[in-house]
mmCIF file of C-alpha atoms in Angstrom:
data_model
loop_
_atom_site.group_PDB
_atom_site.id
_atom_site.type_symbol
_atom_site.label_atom_id
_atom_site.label_comp_id
_atom_site.label_asym_id
_atom_site.label_seq_id
_atom_site.Cartn_x
_atom_site.Cartn_y
_atom_site.Cartn_z
ATOM 1 C CA MET A 288 -51.429 -124.652 -6.890
ATOM 2 C CA THR A 289 -47.995 -124.123 -8.413
ATOM 3 C CA GLN A 290 -47.785 -123.643 -12.160
ATOM 4 C CA GLN A 291 -46.117 -126.455 -14.113
ATOM 5 C CA LEU A 292 -42.589 -125.672 -15.224
ATOM 6 C CA LYS A 293 -42.042 -125.452 -18.980
ATOM 7 C CA ALA A 294 -39.027 -126.121 -21.195
ATOM 8 C CA VAL A 295 -38.264 -125.963 -24.911
ATOM 9 C CA SER A 296 -35.598 -128.126 -26.533
ATOM 10 C CA PHE A 297 -34.326 -127.013 -29.948
ATOM 11 C CA GLY A 298 -32.397 -128.932 -32.583
ATOM 12 C CA GLU A 299 -31.713 -132.312 -34.072
ATOM 13 C CA ILE A 300 -34.078 -135.271 -33.769
ATOM 14 C CA LEU A 301 -32.923 -138.324 -35.662
ATOM 15 C CA TYR A 302 -32.159 -142.023 -35.786
ATOM 16 C CA ASP A 303 -28.927 -143.448 -34.405
ATOM 17 C CA ILE A 304 -27.914 -146.309 -36.721
ATOM 18 C CA PHE A 305 -25.905 -148.925 -34.803
ATOM 19 C CA PRO A 306 -24.214 -151.957 -36.409
ATOM 20 C CA ASN A 307 -27.142 -154.205 -35.421
ATOM 21 C CA SER A 308 -30.033 -151.848 -34.678
ATOM 22 C CA GLU A 309 -31.635 -148.418 -35.109
ATOM 23 C CA LYS A 310 -32.625 -146.243 -32.161
ATOM 24 C CA ILE A 311 -34.303 -142.853 -31.832
ATOM 25 C CA GLY A 312 -31.958 -140.095 -30.664
ATOM 26 C CA GLY A 313 -30.452 -136.654 -31.131
ATOM 27 C CA ALA A 314 -29.160 -134.774 -28.092
ATOM 28 C CA PRO A 315 -32.021 -132.219 -27.890
ATOM 29 C CA LEU A 316 -34.608 -135.009 -28.147
ATOM 30 C CA ASN A 317 -32.793 -137.049 -25.486
ATOM 31 C CA VAL A 318 -32.725 -134.038 -23.149
ATOM 32 C CA ALA A 319 -36.423 -133.399 -23.841
ATOM 33 C CA SER A 320 -37.278 -137.029 -23.045
ATOM 34 C CA ARG A 321 -35.617 -136.799 -19.645
ATOM 35 C CA LEU A 322 -37.145 -133.395 -18.856
ATOM 36 C CA SER A 323 -40.597 -134.773 -19.621
ATOM 37 C CA ALA A 324 -39.932 -137.907 -17.547
ATOM 38 C CA ASN A 325 -39.108 -135.584 -14.641
ATOM 39 C CA GLY A 326 -42.441 -133.777 -14.866
ATOM 40 C CA ILE A 327 -41.430 -130.727 -16.923
ATOM 41 C CA ASP A 328 -43.933 -129.616 -19.598
ATOM 42 C CA THR A 329 -41.585 -130.000 -22.587
ATOM 43 C CA THR A 330 -41.851 -128.824 -26.202
ATOM 44 C CA MET A 331 -39.593 -129.933 -29.042
ATOM 45 C CA ILE A 332 -38.704 -127.573 -31.900
ATOM 46 C CA SER A 333 -37.255 -129.388 -34.906
ATOM 47 C CA SER A 334 -38.058 -130.803 -38.333
ATOM 48 C CA VAL A 335 -38.453 -134.290 -39.796
ATOM 49 C CA GLY A 336 -38.902 -135.628 -43.303
ATOM 50 C CA GLN A 337 -42.191 -136.873 -44.721
ATOM 51 C CA ASP A 338 -40.989 -140.445 -44.411
ATOM 52 C CA LYS A 339 -41.490 -143.447 -42.144
ATOM 53 C CA LYS A 340 -38.694 -142.461 -39.766
ATOM 54 C CA GLY A 341 -40.195 -138.980 -39.435
ATOM 55 C CA LYS A 342 -43.611 -140.411 -38.568
ATOM 56 C CA ASN A 343 -41.988 -142.740 -36.030
ATOM 57 C CA LEU A 344 -40.200 -139.801 -34.390
ATOM 58 C CA LEU A 345 -43.471 -137.881 -34.046
ATOM 59 C CA GLU A 346 -45.119 -140.944 -32.508
ATOM 60 C CA TYR A 347 -42.199 -141.302 -30.123
ATOM 61 C CA LEU A 348 -42.493 -137.668 -28.973
ATOM 62 C CA LYS A 349 -46.208 -138.213 -28.398
ATOM 63 C CA SER A 350 -45.529 -141.386 -26.388
ATOM 64 C CA ARG A 351 -43.072 -139.475 -24.156
ATOM 65 C CA LYS A 352 -45.627 -136.675 -23.581
ATOM 66 C CA ILE A 353 -43.460 -134.144 -25.450
ATOM 67 C CA ASP A 354 -45.326 -131.421 -27.362
ATOM 68 C CA HIS A 355 -44.430 -131.938 -31.039
ATOM 69 C CA SER A 356 -46.671 -129.244 -32.531
ATOM 70 C CA LEU A 357 -43.548 -127.242 -33.475
ATOM 71 C CA VAL A 358 -41.825 -130.140 -35.243
ATOM 72 C CA ALA A 359 -42.271 -129.466 -38.958
ATOM 73 C CA GLU A 360 -42.699 -132.187 -41.587
ATOM 74 C CA THR A 361 -40.839 -131.298 -44.769
ATOM 75 C CA PRO A 362 -41.007 -133.058 -48.160
ATOM 76 C CA ASP A 363 -37.672 -131.529 -49.180
ATOM 77 C CA TYR A 364 -35.240 -133.265 -46.805
ATOM 78 C CA PRO A 365 -35.051 -136.697 -45.155
ATOM 79 C CA THR A 366 -35.339 -137.380 -41.453
ATOM 80 C CA GLY A 367 -31.888 -137.204 -39.848
ATOM 81 C CA MET A 368 -29.676 -140.256 -39.467
ATOM 82 C CA VAL A 369 -26.373 -140.793 -37.640
ATOM 83 C CA ASN A 370 -24.124 -143.793 -38.102
ATOM 84 C CA VAL A 371 -22.753 -144.791 -34.686
ATOM 85 C CA LYS A 372 -19.585 -146.796 -34.057
ATOM 86 C CA LEU A 373 -18.828 -148.117 -30.574
ATOM 87 C CA ASP A 374 -15.333 -148.906 -29.320
ATOM 88 C CA LYS A 375 -14.543 -151.721 -26.873
ATOM 89 C CA SER A 376 -15.477 -149.562 -23.878
ATOM 90 C CA GLY A 377 -18.873 -148.616 -25.352
ATOM 91 C CA SER A 378 -17.817 -145.057 -26.230
ATOM 92 C CA ALA A 379 -19.400 -143.782 -29.419
ATOM 93 C CA SER A 380 -18.172 -141.969 -32.534
ATOM 94 C CA TYR A 381 -20.590 -140.506 -35.073
ATOM 95 C CA THR A 382 -21.030 -139.897 -38.803
ATOM 96 C CA ILE A 383 -23.884 -137.418 -39.213
ATOM 97 C CA GLU A 384 -25.648 -137.393 -42.588
ATOM 98 C CA TYR A 385 -26.199 -134.025 -44.298
ATOM 99 C CA PRO A 386 -28.474 -132.399 -45.253
ATOM 100 C CA ALA A 387 -31.285 -133.559 -42.988
ATOM 101 C CA ALA A 388 -34.671 -132.065 -42.137
ATOM 102 C CA TRP A 389 -33.388 -130.679 -38.821
ATOM 103 C CA ASP A 390 -30.791 -128.602 -40.701
ATOM 104 C CA LYS A 391 -33.648 -126.534 -42.157
ATOM 105 C CA ILE A 392 -35.768 -125.426 -39.177
ATOM 106 C CA ASP A 393 -37.819 -122.367 -40.195
ATOM 107 C CA ILE A 394 -38.666 -119.721 -37.595
ATOM 108 C CA SER A 395 -42.333 -119.035 -36.714
ATOM 109 C CA GLU A 396 -44.229 -116.710 -34.374
ATOM 110 C CA LYS A 397 -45.516 -119.752 -32.496
ATOM 111 C CA MET A 398 -41.931 -120.801 -31.736
ATOM 112 C CA ILE A 399 -41.063 -117.333 -30.449
ATOM 113 C CA GLU A 400 -44.143 -117.275 -28.222
ATOM 114 C CA LYS A 401 -43.385 -120.749 -26.850
ATOM 115 C CA VAL A 402 -39.795 -119.785 -25.979
ATOM 116 C CA LYS A 403 -40.948 -116.519 -24.347
ATOM 117 C CA THR A 404 -43.330 -118.388 -22.039
ATOM 118 C CA SER A 405 -40.955 -121.215 -21.067
ATOM 119 C CA ASP A 406 -38.714 -121.469 -18.013
ATOM 120 C CA ALA A 407 -35.768 -122.954 -19.926
ATOM 121 C CA PHE A 408 -34.574 -123.089 -23.537
ATOM 122 C CA ILE A 409 -32.084 -125.873 -24.326
ATOM 123 C CA PHE A 410 -29.884 -125.842 -27.440
ATOM 124 C CA GLY A 411 -26.615 -127.278 -28.757
ATOM 125 C CA SER A 412 -23.945 -126.387 -31.288
ATOM 126 C CA LEU A 413 -24.552 -129.133 -33.877
ATOM 127 C CA VAL A 414 -27.811 -127.585 -35.108
ATOM 128 C CA CYS A 415 -25.790 -124.563 -36.308
ATOM 129 C CA ARG A 416 -23.962 -126.522 -39.010
ATOM 130 C CA ASP A 417 -26.549 -125.197 -41.501
ATOM 131 C CA GLN A 418 -27.266 -121.480 -41.866
ATOM 132 C CA LYS A 419 -31.069 -121.923 -41.846
ATOM 133 C CA SER A 420 -31.315 -123.605 -38.425
ATOM 134 C CA ARG A 421 -28.557 -121.347 -37.078
ATOM 135 C CA GLU A 422 -30.580 -118.236 -38.002
ATOM 136 C CA THR A 423 -33.659 -119.688 -36.283
ATOM 137 C CA LEU A 424 -31.668 -120.440 -33.130
ATOM 138 C CA THR A 425 -30.154 -116.941 -33.083
ATOM 139 C CA GLU A 426 -33.637 -115.418 -33.213
ATOM 140 C CA LEU A 427 -35.107 -117.700 -30.530
ATOM 141 C CA LEU A 428 -32.221 -117.032 -28.136
ATOM 142 C CA GLN A 429 -33.252 -113.380 -28.029
ATOM 143 C CA HIS A 430 -36.520 -114.419 -26.374
ATOM 144 C CA ALA A 431 -35.275 -117.030 -23.867
ATOM 145 C CA LYS A 432 -35.659 -116.382 -20.122
ATOM 146 C CA PHE A 433 -33.031 -118.990 -19.234
ATOM 147 C CA SER A 434 -30.841 -120.467 -21.973
ATOM 148 C CA VAL A 435 -29.029 -123.785 -21.552
ATOM 149 C CA PHE A 436 -26.117 -124.490 -23.914
ATOM 150 C CA ASP A 437 -25.388 -128.208 -24.242
ATOM 151 C CA ILE A 438 -21.995 -127.994 -25.982
ATOM 152 C CA ASN A 439 -21.945 -131.487 -27.586
ATOM 153 C CA LEU A 440 -19.017 -130.990 -29.999
ATOM 154 C CA ARG A 441 -19.231 -133.140 -33.115
ATOM 155 C CA PRO A 442 -16.222 -132.664 -35.437
ATOM 156 C CA PRO A 443 -16.111 -131.147 -38.025
ATOM 157 C CA HIS A 444 -19.374 -129.269 -37.344
ATOM 158 C CA TYR A 445 -18.111 -126.355 -35.235
ATOM 159 C CA LYS A 446 -15.745 -123.381 -35.283
ATOM 160 C CA LYS A 447 -14.286 -121.134 -32.604
ATOM 161 C CA GLU A 448 -16.348 -118.117 -33.699
ATOM 162 C CA LEU A 449 -19.621 -120.043 -33.438
ATOM 163 C CA LEU A 450 -18.821 -121.492 -30.013
ATOM 164 C CA GLU A 451 -17.750 -118.115 -28.667
ATOM 165 C CA GLU A 452 -20.957 -116.500 -29.917
ATOM 166 C CA LEU A 453 -23.198 -119.184 -28.380
ATOM 167 C CA ILE A 454 -21.320 -119.359 -25.067
ATOM 168 C CA LEU A 455 -21.824 -115.638 -24.508
ATOM 169 C CA LYS A 456 -25.603 -116.073 -24.945
ATOM 170 C CA ALA A 457 -25.940 -118.881 -22.393
ATOM 171 C CA ASP A 458 -27.108 -118.674 -18.782
ATOM 172 C CA PHE A 459 -26.111 -122.311 -18.187
ATOM 173 C CA ILE A 460 -23.327 -124.199 -19.981
ATOM 174 C CA LYS A 461 -22.762 -127.958 -19.917
ATOM 175 C CA PHE A 462 -19.394 -129.377 -21.045
ATOM 176 C CA ASN A 463 -17.801 -132.772 -20.836
ATOM 177 C CA ASP A 464 -14.221 -132.582 -19.561
ATOM 178 C CA ASP A 465 -12.637 -132.862 -23.030
ATOM 179 C CA GLU A 466 -14.892 -130.079 -24.341
ATOM 180 C CA LEU A 467 -14.034 -127.845 -21.401
ATOM 181 C CA TYR A 468 -10.290 -128.165 -22.023
ATOM 182 C CA GLU A 469 -10.674 -127.713 -25.797
ATOM 183 C CA ILE A 470 -12.884 -124.626 -25.617
ATOM 184 C CA ALA A 471 -11.001 -123.016 -22.705
ATOM 185 C CA ALA A 472 -7.773 -123.365 -24.724
ATOM 186 C CA MET A 473 -9.532 -121.889 -27.793
ATOM 187 C CA LEU A 474 -10.445 -118.900 -25.638
ATOM 188 C CA ASP A 475 -6.869 -118.406 -24.387
ATOM 189 C CA SER A 476 -7.070 -120.051 -20.969
ATOM 190 C CA PRO A 477 -3.579 -120.416 -19.439
ATOM 191 C CA PHE A 478 -4.783 -123.134 -17.016
ATOM 192 C CA HIS A 479 -4.350 -126.918 -16.916
ATOM 193 C CA SER A 480 -6.721 -128.162 -14.192
ATOM 194 C CA LEU A 481 -10.436 -128.758 -14.594
ATOM 195 C CA GLU A 482 -11.436 -126.441 -11.730
ATOM 196 C CA GLN A 483 -9.204 -123.614 -12.961
ATOM 197 C CA ASN A 484 -10.607 -123.862 -16.472
ATOM 198 C CA LEU A 485 -14.157 -124.018 -15.149
ATOM 199 C CA SER A 486 -13.509 -120.863 -13.115
ATOM 200 C CA TYR A 487 -11.963 -119.212 -16.183
ATOM 201 C CA MET A 488 -15.070 -119.965 -18.279
ATOM 202 C CA ALA A 489 -17.314 -118.588 -15.513
ATOM 203 C CA LYS A 490 -15.368 -115.316 -15.555
ATOM 204 C CA ILE A 491 -15.348 -114.768 -19.328
ATOM 205 C CA THR A 492 -18.996 -115.755 -19.965
ATOM 206 C CA ASN A 493 -22.367 -114.609 -18.638
ATOM 207 C CA ALA A 494 -23.224 -118.086 -17.335
ATOM 208 C CA LYS A 495 -24.236 -118.247 -13.685
ATOM 209 C CA THR A 496 -24.160 -122.052 -13.772
ATOM 210 C CA ILE A 497 -21.607 -124.343 -15.446
ATOM 211 C CA CYS A 498 -21.500 -128.123 -15.293
ATOM 212 C CA VAL A 499 -18.672 -130.402 -16.417
ATOM 213 C CA THR A 500 -19.256 -134.140 -16.778
ATOM 214 C CA LYS A 501 -16.342 -136.555 -16.312
ATOM 215 C CA GLY A 502 -17.687 -139.816 -17.741
ATOM 216 C CA SER A 503 -17.590 -142.626 -15.187
ATOM 217 C CA HIS A 504 -15.985 -140.240 -12.683
ATOM 218 C CA GLY A 505 -19.113 -138.135 -12.182
ATOM 219 C CA ALA A 506 -19.405 -134.382 -12.602
ATOM 220 C CA VAL A 507 -18.641 -130.943 -11.183
ATOM 221 C CA LEU A 508 -21.323 -128.262 -10.868
ATOM 222 C CA PHE A 509 -20.595 -124.558 -10.399
ATOM 223 C CA THR A 510 -23.625 -122.530 -9.321
ATOM 224 C CA GLU A 511 -24.342 -119.624 -6.977
ATOM 225 C CA GLY A 512 -20.576 -119.121 -6.677
ATOM 226 C CA LYS A 513 -19.968 -122.619 -5.244
ATOM 227 C CA LEU A 514 -18.589 -125.930 -6.546
ATOM 228 C CA TYR A 515 -20.424 -129.224 -6.038
ATOM 229 C CA TYR A 516 -18.995 -132.669 -6.803
ATOM 230 C CA ASN A 517 -20.218 -136.183 -7.510
ATOM 231 C CA SER A 518 -17.593 -138.872 -8.094
ATOM 232 C CA GLY A 519 -19.838 -141.128 -10.208
ATOM 233 C CA TYR A 520 -21.622 -144.478 -9.952
ATOM 234 C CA LYS A 521 -19.896 -147.682 -11.012
ATOM 235 C CA ILE A 522 -21.825 -149.624 -13.650
ATOM 236 C CA LYS A 523 -21.147 -151.996 -16.528
ATOM 237 C CA VAL A 524 -21.377 -149.827 -19.665
ATOM 238 C CA ALA A 525 -23.629 -151.037 -22.500
ATOM 239 C CA ASP A 526 -23.120 -147.840 -24.505
ATOM 240 C CA THR A 527 -22.628 -144.169 -23.637
ATOM 241 C CA VAL A 528 -25.106 -142.831 -26.237
ATOM 242 C CA GLY A 529 -27.442 -140.325 -24.597
ATOM 243 C CA ALA A 530 -26.013 -140.664 -21.090
ATOM 244 C CA GLY A 531 -24.820 -137.046 -20.993
ATOM 245 C CA ASP A 532 -28.144 -135.854 -22.440
ATOM 246 C CA SER A 533 -30.161 -137.661 -19.784
ATOM 247 C CA PHE A 534 -27.775 -136.286 -17.165
ATOM 248 C CA LEU A 535 -28.466 -132.748 -18.405
ATOM 249 C CA GLY A 536 -32.239 -133.194 -18.632
ATOM 250 C CA SER A 537 -32.293 -134.550 -15.076
ATOM 251 C CA LEU A 538 -30.050 -131.803 -13.710
ATOM 252 C CA ILE A 539 -32.048 -128.992 -15.352
ATOM 253 C CA SER A 540 -35.357 -130.425 -14.114
ATOM 254 C CA LYS A 541 -34.110 -130.572 -10.511
ATOM 255 C CA LEU A 542 -32.575 -127.079 -10.615
ATOM 256 C CA LEU A 543 -35.756 -125.620 -12.157
ATOM 257 C CA LYS A 544 -37.653 -127.127 -9.222
ATOM 258 C CA LYS A 545 -35.236 -125.285 -6.878
ATOM 259 C CA GLU A 546 -33.896 -128.510 -5.370
ATOM 260 C CA ALA A 547 -30.541 -128.359 -3.581
ATOM 261 C CA PRO A 548 -27.625 -128.298 -6.075
ATOM 262 C CA GLN A 549 -25.883 -131.289 -4.472
ATOM 263 C CA HIS A 550 -29.018 -133.436 -4.618
ATOM 264 C CA ALA A 551 -29.662 -132.313 -8.212
ATOM 265 C CA LEU A 552 -26.112 -133.293 -9.210
ATOM 266 C CA ASN A 553 -26.259 -136.669 -7.445
ATOM 267 C CA TYR A 554 -29.582 -137.494 -9.098
ATOM 268 C CA ALA A 555 -28.364 -136.444 -12.556
ATOM 269 C CA CYS A 556 -25.192 -138.545 -12.233
ATOM 270 C CA ALA A 557 -27.286 -141.552 -11.226
ATOM 271 C CA ILE A 558 -29.547 -141.157 -14.264
ATOM 272 C CA GLY A 559 -26.542 -140.771 -16.568
ATOM 273 C CA ALA A 560 -25.032 -143.974 -15.178
ATOM 274 C CA LEU A 561 -28.307 -145.885 -15.498
ATOM 275 C CA VAL A 562 -28.654 -144.806 -19.141
ATOM 276 C CA ALA A 563 -25.063 -145.898 -19.901
ATOM 277 C CA SER A 564 -25.825 -149.301 -18.358
ATOM 278 C CA GLN A 565 -28.485 -149.970 -21.028
ATOM 279 C CA GLU A 566 -28.557 -149.844 -24.824
ATOM 280 C CA GLY A 567 -29.817 -146.733 -26.603
ATOM 281 C CA ALA A 568 -30.274 -143.142 -25.544
ATOM 282 C CA ASN A 569 -33.664 -143.158 -23.814
ATOM 283 C CA PRO A 570 -34.365 -146.136 -21.529
ATOM 284 C CA GLU A 571 -37.159 -145.524 -19.009
ATOM 285 C CA PHE A 572 -36.822 -145.921 -15.239
ATOM 286 C CA THR A 573 -39.346 -145.853 -12.412
ATOM 287 C CA PRO A 574 -38.729 -143.596 -9.386
ATOM 288 C CA GLU A 575 -38.296 -146.792 -7.343
ATOM 289 C CA GLU A 576 -35.545 -148.077 -9.664
ATOM 290 C CA ILE A 577 -33.703 -144.757 -9.426
ATOM 291 C CA GLU A 578 -34.022 -144.667 -5.641
ATOM 292 C CA LYS A 579 -32.774 -148.246 -5.320
ATOM 293 C CA PHE A 580 -29.792 -147.486 -7.564
ATOM 294 C CA MET A 581 -28.804 -144.395 -5.563
ATOM 295 C CA PHE A 582 -29.516 -145.865 -2.130
ATOM 296 C CA PRO A 583 -29.357 -149.691 -2.422
ATOM 297 C CA ASP A 584 -29.470 -150.179 1.369
ATOM 298 C CA ALA A 585 -32.357 -147.809 2.013
ATOM 299 C CA ASN A 586 -34.972 -150.551 2.431
ATOM 300 C CA SER A 587 -32.808 -153.426 3.597
#
């Protein structure tokens, strides 16, 4: 019997506040939700306030079969909230309230042990906006077998020095196309094409795998020295919140299971598109719905 794969997701868990609704989110939580949905034993490391939203987040993690034993409840800071504005195409912009509970994640021996015994450790850059959570991340990264950096730039919460430091600690890096161009230029890339910049980042970092998402136009995956492409799935966008996170959670789960890179990329792009076709960051889908979306003629 094969041992169940394990992952840890570290960082912000919060509420996305839309003009007419509130939805649970935060990139690390969204990634964790999709990892768990794909059969990965997933643990969340974060912090919430001792308030109603915090209790709701803990209940949500429980409902998604995500281990929340390392999510602290603090009386000192509120549960995180992000005000989301959507443009006419459904693309989102964010105002992230500070300070929030997830800015103050304290290190513990239990966290270190959990990271040591996991197959993947997923983190982003936003959680480093506060020194306390940044210090905890820096310590945990020393114990990760396989570290996944989900770039997720949120102005003004990042600097070149921070990004450079985190990139050099990652085994896997996920950019969107805008982030790739911005960070490659920061790091003195002379190139102008996506593939050239991707290759440049592969050469100057320690990452064996790099993925670049291109919105509705799919994604490019570099792994084992080869490039793989998916040109996207056409859908009517409800909102793009969480689509890239679900893409990443799906891609990591398939690669951890040693599935073929092309299949992993195709599946992840399909999940990202399905999420963008519905409201909120974490809609649920059955395997049959995913199969029908990817291969609509399979049973006709």
